[in-house]
Coordinates of C-alpha atoms in Angstrom, one line a residue:
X7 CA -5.4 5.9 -12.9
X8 CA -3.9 4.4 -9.4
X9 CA -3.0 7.2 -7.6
X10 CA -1.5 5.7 -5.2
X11 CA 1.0 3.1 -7.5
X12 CA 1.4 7.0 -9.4
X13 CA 3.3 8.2 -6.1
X14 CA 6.1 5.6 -6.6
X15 CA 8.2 8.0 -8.7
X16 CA 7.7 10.6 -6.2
X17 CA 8.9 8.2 -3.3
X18 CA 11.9 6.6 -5.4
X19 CA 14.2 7.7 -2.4
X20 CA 11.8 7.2 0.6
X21 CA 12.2 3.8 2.4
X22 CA 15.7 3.8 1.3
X23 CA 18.8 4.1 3.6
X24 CA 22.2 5.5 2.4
X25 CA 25.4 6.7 2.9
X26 CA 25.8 4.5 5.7
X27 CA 29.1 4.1 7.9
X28 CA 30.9 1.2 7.8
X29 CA 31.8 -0.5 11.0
X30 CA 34.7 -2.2 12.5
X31 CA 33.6 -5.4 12.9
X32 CA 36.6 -7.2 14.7
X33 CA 38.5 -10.3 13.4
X34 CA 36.1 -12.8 14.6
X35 CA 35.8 -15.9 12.3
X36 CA 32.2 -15.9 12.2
X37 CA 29.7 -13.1 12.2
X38 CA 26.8 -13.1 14.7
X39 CA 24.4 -13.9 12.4
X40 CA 26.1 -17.2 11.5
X41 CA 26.7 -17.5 15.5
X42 CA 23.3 -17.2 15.8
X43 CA 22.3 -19.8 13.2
X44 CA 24.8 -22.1 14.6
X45 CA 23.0 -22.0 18.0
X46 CA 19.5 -21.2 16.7
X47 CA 18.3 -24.6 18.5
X48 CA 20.0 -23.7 21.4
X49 CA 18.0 -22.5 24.7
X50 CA 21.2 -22.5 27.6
X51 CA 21.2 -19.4 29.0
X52 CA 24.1 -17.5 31.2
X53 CA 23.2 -18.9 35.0
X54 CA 20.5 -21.8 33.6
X55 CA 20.8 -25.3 34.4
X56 CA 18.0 -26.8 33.3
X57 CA 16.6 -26.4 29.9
X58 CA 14.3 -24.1 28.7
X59 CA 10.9 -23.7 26.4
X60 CA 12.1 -21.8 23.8
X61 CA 9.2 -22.3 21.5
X62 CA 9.1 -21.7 17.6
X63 CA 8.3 -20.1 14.7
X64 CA 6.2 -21.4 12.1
X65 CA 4.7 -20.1 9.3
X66 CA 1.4 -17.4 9.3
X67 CA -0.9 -16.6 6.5
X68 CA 0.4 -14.1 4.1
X69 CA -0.5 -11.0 4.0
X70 CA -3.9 -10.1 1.4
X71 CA -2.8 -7.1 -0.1
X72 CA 1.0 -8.4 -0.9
X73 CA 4.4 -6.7 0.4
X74 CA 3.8 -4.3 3.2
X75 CA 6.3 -2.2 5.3
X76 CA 6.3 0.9 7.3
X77 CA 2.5 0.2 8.4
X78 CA 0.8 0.0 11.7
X79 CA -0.6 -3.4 13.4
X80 CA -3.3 -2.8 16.0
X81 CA -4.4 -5.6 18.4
X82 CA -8.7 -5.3 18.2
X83 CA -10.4 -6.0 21.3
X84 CA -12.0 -8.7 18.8
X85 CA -8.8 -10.0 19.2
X86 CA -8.3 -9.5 15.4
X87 CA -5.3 -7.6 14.4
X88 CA -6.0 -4.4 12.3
X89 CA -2.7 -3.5 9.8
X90 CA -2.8 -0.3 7.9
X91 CA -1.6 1.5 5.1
X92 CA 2.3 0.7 4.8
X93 CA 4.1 0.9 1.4
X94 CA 3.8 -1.9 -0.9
X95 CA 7.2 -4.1 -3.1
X96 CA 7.2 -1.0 -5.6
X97 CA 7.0 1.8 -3.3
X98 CA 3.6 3.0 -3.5
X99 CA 1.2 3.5 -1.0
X100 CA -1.2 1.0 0.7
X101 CA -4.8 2.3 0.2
X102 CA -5.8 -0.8 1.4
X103 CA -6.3 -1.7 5.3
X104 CA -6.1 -5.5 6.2
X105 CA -7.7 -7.7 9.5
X106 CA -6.1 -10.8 10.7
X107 CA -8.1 -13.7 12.6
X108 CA -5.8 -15.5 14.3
X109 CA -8.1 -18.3 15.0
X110 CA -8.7 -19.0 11.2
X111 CA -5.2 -17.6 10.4
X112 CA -6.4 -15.5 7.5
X113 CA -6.0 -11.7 6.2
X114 CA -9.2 -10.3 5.1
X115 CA -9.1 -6.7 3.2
X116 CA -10.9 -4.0 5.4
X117 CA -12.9 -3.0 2.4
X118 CA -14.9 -6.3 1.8
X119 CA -16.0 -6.0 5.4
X120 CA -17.2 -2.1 6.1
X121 CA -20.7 -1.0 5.0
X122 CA -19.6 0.3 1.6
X123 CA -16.0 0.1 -0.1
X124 CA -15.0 3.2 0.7
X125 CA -15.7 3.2 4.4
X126 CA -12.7 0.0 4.7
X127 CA -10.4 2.7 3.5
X128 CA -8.9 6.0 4.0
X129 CA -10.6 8.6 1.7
X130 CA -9.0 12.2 1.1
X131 CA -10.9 15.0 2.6
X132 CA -13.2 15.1 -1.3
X133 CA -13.8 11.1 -0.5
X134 CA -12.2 11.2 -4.5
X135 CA -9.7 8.8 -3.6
X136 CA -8.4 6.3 -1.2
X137 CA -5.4 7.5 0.3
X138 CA -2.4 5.2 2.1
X139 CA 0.7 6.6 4.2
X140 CA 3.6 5.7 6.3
X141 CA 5.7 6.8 9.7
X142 CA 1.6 7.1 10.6
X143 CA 0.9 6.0 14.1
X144 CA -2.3 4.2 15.3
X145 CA -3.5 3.8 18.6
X146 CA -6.7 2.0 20.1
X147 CA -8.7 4.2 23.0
X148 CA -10.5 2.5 25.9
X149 CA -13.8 2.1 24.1
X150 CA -12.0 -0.3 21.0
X151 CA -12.0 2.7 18.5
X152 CA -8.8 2.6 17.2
X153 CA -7.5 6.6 16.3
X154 CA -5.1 6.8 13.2
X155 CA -3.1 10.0 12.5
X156 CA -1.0 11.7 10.4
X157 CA 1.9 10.2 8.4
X158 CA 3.9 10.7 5.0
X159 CA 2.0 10.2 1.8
X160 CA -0.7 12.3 -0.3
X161 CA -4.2 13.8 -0.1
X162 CA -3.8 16.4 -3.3
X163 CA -3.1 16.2 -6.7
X164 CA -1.9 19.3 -8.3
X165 CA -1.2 19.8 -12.4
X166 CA -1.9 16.2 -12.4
X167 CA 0.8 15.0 -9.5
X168 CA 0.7 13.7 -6.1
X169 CA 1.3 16.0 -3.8
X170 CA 4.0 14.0 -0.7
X171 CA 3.8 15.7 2.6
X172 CA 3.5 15.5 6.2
X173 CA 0.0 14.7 6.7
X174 CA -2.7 16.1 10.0
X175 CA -5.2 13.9 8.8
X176 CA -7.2 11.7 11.8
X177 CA -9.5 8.7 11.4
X178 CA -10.9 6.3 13.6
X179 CA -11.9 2.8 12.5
X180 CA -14.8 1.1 14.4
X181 CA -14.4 -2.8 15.2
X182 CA -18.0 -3.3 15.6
X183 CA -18.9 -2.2 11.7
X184 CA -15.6 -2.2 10.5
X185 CA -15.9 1.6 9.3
X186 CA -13.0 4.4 8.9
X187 CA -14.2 7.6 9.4
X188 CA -12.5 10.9 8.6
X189 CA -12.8 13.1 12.1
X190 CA -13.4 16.9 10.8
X191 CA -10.5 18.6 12.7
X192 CA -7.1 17.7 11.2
X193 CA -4.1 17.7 14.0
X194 CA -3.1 21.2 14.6
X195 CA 0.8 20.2 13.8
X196 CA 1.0 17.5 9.9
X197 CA 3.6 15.1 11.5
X198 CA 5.1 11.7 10.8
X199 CA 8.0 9.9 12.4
X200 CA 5.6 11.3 15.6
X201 CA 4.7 9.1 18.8
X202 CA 1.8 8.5 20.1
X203 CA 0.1 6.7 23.2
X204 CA -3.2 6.5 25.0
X205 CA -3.8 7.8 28.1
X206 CA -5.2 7.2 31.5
X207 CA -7.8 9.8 30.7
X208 CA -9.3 7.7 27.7
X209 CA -7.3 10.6 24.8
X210 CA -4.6 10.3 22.8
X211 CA -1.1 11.9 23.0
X212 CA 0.4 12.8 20.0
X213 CA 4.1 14.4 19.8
X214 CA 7.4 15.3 17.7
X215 CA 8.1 13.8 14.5
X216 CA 8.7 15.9 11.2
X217 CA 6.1 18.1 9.6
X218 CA 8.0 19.0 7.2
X219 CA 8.9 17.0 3.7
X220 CA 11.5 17.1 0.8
X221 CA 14.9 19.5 0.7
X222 CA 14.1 22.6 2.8
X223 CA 14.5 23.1 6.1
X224 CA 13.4 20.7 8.3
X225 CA 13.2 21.0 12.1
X226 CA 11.9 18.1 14.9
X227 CA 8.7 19.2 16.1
X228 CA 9.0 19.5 20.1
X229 CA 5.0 20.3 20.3
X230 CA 2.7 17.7 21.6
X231 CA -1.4 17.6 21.1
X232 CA -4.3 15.9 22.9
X233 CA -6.7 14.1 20.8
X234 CA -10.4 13.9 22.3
X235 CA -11.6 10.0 21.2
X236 CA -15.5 11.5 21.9
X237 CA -15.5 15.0 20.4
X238 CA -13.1 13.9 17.5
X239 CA -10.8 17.2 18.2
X240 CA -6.9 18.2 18.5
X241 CA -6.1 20.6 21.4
X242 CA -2.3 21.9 22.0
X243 CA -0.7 20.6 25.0
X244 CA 1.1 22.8 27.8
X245 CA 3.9 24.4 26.3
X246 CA 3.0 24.9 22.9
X247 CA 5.7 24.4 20.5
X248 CA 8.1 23.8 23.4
X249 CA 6.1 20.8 25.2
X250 CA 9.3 18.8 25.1
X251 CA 12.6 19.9 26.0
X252 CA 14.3 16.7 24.4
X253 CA 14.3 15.4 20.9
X254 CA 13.0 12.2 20.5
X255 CA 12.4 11.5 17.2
X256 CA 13.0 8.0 16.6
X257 CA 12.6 6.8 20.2
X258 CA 10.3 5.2 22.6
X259 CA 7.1 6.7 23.8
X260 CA 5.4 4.0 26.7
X261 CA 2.8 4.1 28.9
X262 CA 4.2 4.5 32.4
X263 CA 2.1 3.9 35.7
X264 CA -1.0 6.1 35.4
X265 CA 1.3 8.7 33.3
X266 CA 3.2 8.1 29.8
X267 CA 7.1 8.2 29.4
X268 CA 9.1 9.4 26.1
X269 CA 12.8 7.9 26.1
X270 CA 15.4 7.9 23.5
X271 CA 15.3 9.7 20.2
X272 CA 17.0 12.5 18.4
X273 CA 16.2 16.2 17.9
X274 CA 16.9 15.7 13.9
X275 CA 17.2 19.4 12.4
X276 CA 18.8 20.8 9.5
X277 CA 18.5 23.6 9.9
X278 CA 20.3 24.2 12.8
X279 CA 22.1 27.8 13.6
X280 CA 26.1 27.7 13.1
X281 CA 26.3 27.8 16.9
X282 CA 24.8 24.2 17.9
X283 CA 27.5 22.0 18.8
X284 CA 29.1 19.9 15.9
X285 CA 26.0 18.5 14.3
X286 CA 26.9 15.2 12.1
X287 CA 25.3 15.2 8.5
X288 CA 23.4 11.6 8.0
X289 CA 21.1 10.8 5.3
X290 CA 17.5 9.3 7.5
X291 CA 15.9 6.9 5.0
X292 CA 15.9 9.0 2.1
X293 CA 13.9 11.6 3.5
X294 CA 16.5 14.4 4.3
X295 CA 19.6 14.2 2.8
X296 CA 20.8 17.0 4.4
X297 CA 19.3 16.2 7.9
X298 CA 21.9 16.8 11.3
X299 CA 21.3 15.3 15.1
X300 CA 21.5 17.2 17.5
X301 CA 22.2 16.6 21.0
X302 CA 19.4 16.5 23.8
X303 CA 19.1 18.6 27.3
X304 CA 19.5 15.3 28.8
X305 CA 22.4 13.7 27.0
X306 CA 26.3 15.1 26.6
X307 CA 25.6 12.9 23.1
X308 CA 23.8 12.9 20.1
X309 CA 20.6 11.2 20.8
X310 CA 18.6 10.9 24.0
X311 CA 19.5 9.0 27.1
X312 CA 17.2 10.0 29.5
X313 CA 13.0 10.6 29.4
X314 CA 10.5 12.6 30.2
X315 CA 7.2 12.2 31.4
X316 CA 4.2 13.5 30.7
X317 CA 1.7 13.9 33.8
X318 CA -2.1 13.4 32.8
X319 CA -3.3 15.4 36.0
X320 CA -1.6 18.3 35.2
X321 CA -1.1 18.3 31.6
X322 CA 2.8 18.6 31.5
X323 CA 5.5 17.1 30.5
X324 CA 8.1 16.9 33.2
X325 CA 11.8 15.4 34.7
X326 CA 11.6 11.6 33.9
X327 CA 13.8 9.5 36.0
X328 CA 16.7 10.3 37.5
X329 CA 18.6 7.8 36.3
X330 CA 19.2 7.5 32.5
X331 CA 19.9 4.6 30.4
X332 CA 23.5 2.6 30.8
X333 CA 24.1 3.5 27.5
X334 CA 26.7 6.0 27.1
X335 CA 26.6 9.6 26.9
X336 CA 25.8 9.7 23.2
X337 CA 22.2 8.2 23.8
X338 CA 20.1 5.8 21.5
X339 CA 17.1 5.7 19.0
X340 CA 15.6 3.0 17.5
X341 CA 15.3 0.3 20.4
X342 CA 12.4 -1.9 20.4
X343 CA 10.3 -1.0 23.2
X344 CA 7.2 -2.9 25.0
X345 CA 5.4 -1.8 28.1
X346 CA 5.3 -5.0 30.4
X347 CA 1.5 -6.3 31.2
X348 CA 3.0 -8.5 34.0
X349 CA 3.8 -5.3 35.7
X350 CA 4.1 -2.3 33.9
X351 CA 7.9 -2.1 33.4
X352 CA 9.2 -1.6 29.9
X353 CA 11.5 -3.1 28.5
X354 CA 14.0 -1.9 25.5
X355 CA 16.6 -3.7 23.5
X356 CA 19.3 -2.5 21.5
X357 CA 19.4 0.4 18.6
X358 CA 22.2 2.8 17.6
X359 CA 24.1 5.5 19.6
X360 CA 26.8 6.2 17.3
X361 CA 28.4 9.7 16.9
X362 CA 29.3 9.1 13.2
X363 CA 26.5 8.2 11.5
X364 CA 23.7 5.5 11.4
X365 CA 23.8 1.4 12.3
X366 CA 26.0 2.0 15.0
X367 CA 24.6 -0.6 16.8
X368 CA 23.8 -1.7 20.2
X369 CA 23.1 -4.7 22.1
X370 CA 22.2 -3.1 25.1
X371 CA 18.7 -3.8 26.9
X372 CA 17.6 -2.6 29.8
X373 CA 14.1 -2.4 32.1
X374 CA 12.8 0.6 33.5
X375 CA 11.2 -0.2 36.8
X376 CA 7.6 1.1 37.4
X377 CA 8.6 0.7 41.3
X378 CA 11.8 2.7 41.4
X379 CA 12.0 4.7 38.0
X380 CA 15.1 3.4 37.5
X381 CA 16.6 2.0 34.8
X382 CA 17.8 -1.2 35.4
X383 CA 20.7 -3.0 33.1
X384 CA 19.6 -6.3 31.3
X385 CA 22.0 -8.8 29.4
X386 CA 23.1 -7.8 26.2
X387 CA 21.4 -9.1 23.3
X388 CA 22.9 -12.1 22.0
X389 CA 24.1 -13.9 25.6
X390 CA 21.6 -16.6 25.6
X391 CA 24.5 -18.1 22.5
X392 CA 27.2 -20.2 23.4
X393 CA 30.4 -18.9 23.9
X394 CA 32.9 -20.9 21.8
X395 CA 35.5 -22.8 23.9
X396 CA 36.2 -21.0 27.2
X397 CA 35.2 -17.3 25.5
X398 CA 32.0 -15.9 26.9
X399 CA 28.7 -15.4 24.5
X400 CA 29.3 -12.4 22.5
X401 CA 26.9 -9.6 22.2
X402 CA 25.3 -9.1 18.7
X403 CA 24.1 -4.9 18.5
X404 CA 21.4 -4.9 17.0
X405 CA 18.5 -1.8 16.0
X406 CA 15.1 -1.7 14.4
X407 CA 14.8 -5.1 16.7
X408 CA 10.8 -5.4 17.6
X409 CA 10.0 -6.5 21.6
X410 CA 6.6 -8.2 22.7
X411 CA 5.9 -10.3 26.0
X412 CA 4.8 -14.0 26.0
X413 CA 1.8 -13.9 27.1
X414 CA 1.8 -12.3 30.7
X415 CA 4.5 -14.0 31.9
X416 CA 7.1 -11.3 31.7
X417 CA 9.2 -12.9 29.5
X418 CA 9.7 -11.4 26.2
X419 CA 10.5 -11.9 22.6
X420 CA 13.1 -10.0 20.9
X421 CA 12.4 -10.0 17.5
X422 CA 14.8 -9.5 14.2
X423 CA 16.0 -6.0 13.6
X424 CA 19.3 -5.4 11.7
X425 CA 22.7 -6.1 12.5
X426 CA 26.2 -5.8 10.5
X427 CA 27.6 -8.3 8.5
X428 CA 31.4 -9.2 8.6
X429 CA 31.9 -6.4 6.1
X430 CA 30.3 -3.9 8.2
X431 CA 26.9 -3.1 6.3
X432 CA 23.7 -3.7 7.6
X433 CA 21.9 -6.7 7.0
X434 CA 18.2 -8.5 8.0
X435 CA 18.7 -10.6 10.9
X436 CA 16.7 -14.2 11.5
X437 CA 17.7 -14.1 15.1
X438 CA 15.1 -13.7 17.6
X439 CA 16.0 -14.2 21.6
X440 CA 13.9 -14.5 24.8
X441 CA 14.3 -12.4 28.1
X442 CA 13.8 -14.0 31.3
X443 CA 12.3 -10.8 33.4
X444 CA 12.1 -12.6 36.7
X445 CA 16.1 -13.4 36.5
X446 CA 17.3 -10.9 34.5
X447 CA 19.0 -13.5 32.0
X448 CA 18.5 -14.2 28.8
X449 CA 17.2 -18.2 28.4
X450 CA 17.1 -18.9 24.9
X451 CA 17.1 -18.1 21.0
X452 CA 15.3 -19.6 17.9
X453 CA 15.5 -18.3 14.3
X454 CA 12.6 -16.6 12.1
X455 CA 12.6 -18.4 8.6
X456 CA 13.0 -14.8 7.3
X457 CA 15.4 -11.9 8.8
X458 CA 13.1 -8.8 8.9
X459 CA 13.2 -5.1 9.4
X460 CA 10.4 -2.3 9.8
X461 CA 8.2 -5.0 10.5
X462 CA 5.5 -5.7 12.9
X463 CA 5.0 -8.1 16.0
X464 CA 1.5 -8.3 18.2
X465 CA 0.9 -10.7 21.0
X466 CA -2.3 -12.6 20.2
X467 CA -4.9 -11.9 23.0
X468 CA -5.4 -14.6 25.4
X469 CA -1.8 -17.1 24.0
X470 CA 1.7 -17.4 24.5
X471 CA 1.6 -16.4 20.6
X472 CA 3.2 -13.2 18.8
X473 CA 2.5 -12.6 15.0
X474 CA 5.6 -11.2 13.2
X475 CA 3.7 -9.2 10.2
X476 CA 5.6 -7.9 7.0
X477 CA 9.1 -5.7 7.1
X478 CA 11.5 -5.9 4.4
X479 CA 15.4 -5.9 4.1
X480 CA 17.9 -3.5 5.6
X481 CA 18.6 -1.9 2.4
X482 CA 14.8 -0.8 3.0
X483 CA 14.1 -1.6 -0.7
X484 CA 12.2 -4.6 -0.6
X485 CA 9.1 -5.6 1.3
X486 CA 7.6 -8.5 2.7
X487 CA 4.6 -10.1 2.4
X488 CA 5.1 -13.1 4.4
X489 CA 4.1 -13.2 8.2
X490 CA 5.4 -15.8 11.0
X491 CA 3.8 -16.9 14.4
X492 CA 6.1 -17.6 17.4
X493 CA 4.9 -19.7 19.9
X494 CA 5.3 -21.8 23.4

């Protein structure tokens, strides 16, 4: 019996979006997808006068193990890329973990690679079965091991059934042998939807997210836990259950000087007392039908415009800067988000801050300066097109967009996402547009030959090359197997 393809009844909601709010999307004659594909050879930016190298896409290997979304892509210090777990086209669970050379341009299953079969994959706790997951985070520590935790999927059968829940479960997978192993101590708090980050101290940080699955009440962690790489072991950070003050579910956690910054997000909850100020009922991928936002400390809105930061000397997590983002009051989740290896600012692009519901898009990016702590406004996504006759480029909001940096030469790639079509539902956008750091401009566009959501993008070590891996539609229903390379 596959246990993992049995779980695709259980899951016939999750990776789904619904109930969405339709948006107003002007009387313009063409939507900004077609603007976009009008112009995708175009590379005049706003304030350029010479022409730029925008590069291109062109096509990567497939991926080994077919469709994949809603899985994690790890650049190796091999330089390989490690991509695991994810669902698959029918909505079951990926039990198996896939490495891409980038020289050879090939996918290679984890489990033809590792000692034994079993060791390429993640086993329950029995080592019965090889489990998958999603919403899982994985992060690589100083020494190359990369650390992979929690998630939504199963570890238990029971009368015969998967069992779907918020998972604690940690492994780390070894580079050198190409071996998962299953660290005894579980994370104190089952999440998904968490983030993680390494830091400066050689452990991972692990906070918020859901630990909680299916109808009943469901509350946004605010706990955070520190995961020792050496000993293999979760310990509570400062504050307990309370670490963070914010919710930032769905937001941005970066590393930020010699400290780590969480930005953005929502403190989903629905079960929130009658007194909390006018939650909104949304439906959040299928998950919670029932689920509310509810608006942070730091933000008059719904969502999170502000951060805080967590301090590795003294174990807390604290003010973050004093200036939050130009993006309203109501706050954002979902922006793309890359820390800056050409000098440690990080850089986010669009997402949604609507009051009413979800894909109330943005096209907002802006940098937040390691020098100041400030967040500085950028130019909206979509200005690098065109204006037609003597109107100005026009925006195109955009969420779920993925960000990585060319090379180190701080400009980055903004990379698909979802936008609205001209009757206001989401669709998969092509459109991919590059960021000029150094002038604050935006300097050209290009195309993907697919538009992609919940997918993956990795610079390749060493290149002015970024692999676009998987996604699927913005309906969330079907996945991807193809992968693209951008490069200049």
């Amino acid at each position: 019996m596959n246990l993992t393809k049995k779980a695709c009844g259980v899951l016939a909601l999750v990776g789904l979006i619904s109930g969405l709010t339709a948006c107003d999307t002007g009387s313009a004659s063409s939507s900004p997808q077609q603007q976009a594909k009008l112009f995708s050879g175009a590379f005049i930016g706003s304030g350029l006068s010479t022409t730029v190298n925008v590069g291109s896409f062109s096509a990567a290997a497939s991926l080994s193990q077919g469709a994949r979304a809603g899985h994690t892509a790890t650049l190796l210090d091999t330089g390989n890329i490690l991509v695991v777990a994810g669902v698959d086209a029918n909505g079951g669970f990926h039990a198996e973990n896939e490495l891409y050379d980038p020289t050879a341009d090939t996918w290679t299953p984890v489990s033809t690679l590792a000692a034994s079969q079993n060791q390429g994959r993640l086993m329950d706790a029995t080592g019965a079965f090889p489990t998958g997951r999603q919403f899982h985070q994985a992060v690589k520590g100083t020494t190359g091991t990369v650390v992979v935790c929690g998630g939504l999927a199963f570890e238990r059968i029971v009368n015969n059934q998967p069992v779907v829940e918020a998972l604690g479960t940690t492994y780390t997978f070894n580079p050198q042998t190409n071996n998962f192993a299953l660290t005894p101590a579980p994370m104190i708090t089952p999440r998904y939807f968490h983030l993680t980050s390494l830091l400066s101290n050689g452990t991972v940080l692990a906070t918020v997210g859901w630990d909680v699955f299916g109808q009943g009440p469901k509350i946004a962690l605010q706990s955070a836990e520190i995961f020792d790489v050496g000993l293999g072991t979760w310990s509570a950070a400062a504050g307990g259950a309370q670490s963070v003050t914010a919710g930032h579910t769905w937001g941005n956690m970066n590393v930020f000087g010699q400290n780590v910054i969480v930005v953005n997000g929502a403190r989903f909850d629905n079960a929130a007392p009658p007194q909390m100020q006018q939650p909104i009922g949304m439906q959040v991928y299928g998950v919670s039908p029932i689920a509310v936002m509810i608006g942070s400390p730091n933000s008059t809105g719904r969502y999170s415009a502000g951060g805080e930061v967590y301090n590795v000397t003294n174990g807390n997590f604290g003010t973050g800067p004093t200036s939050t983002r130009n993006v309203g009051q109501a706050g954002v989740i979902l922006s793309g988000a890359a820390r800056l290896n050409s000098g440690g600012d990080i850089y986010y692009a669009g997402g949604e801050n609507g009051t009413q519901g979800r894909f109330q898009n943005i096209a907002t990016t802006e940098l937040l300066e390691i020098a100041t702590g400030q967040f500085k406004a950028g130019p909206d996504i979509g200005t690098s097109v065109p204006g037609q006759g003597s109107n100005p480029p026009t925006p195109i909001p955009t969420t779920h967009t993925e960000v990585g940096e060319i090379g180190v030469s701080g400009d980055v790639l903004i990379v698909g996402g979802a936008i609205l079509n001209a009757q206001g539902q989401p669709q998969e956008t092509p459109f991919c547009e590059i960021y000029d750091r150094l002038n604050n401009i935006m300097k050209g566009n290009l195309n993907m030959a697919e538009g992609r959501i919940d997918h993956r993008v990795v610079p390749i070590r060493g290149t002015n090359r970024i692999l676009v891996i998987g996604g699927r539609d913005a309906a969330m229903n079907a996945p991807k197997d193809t992968c693209e390379v951008y490069a200049r």
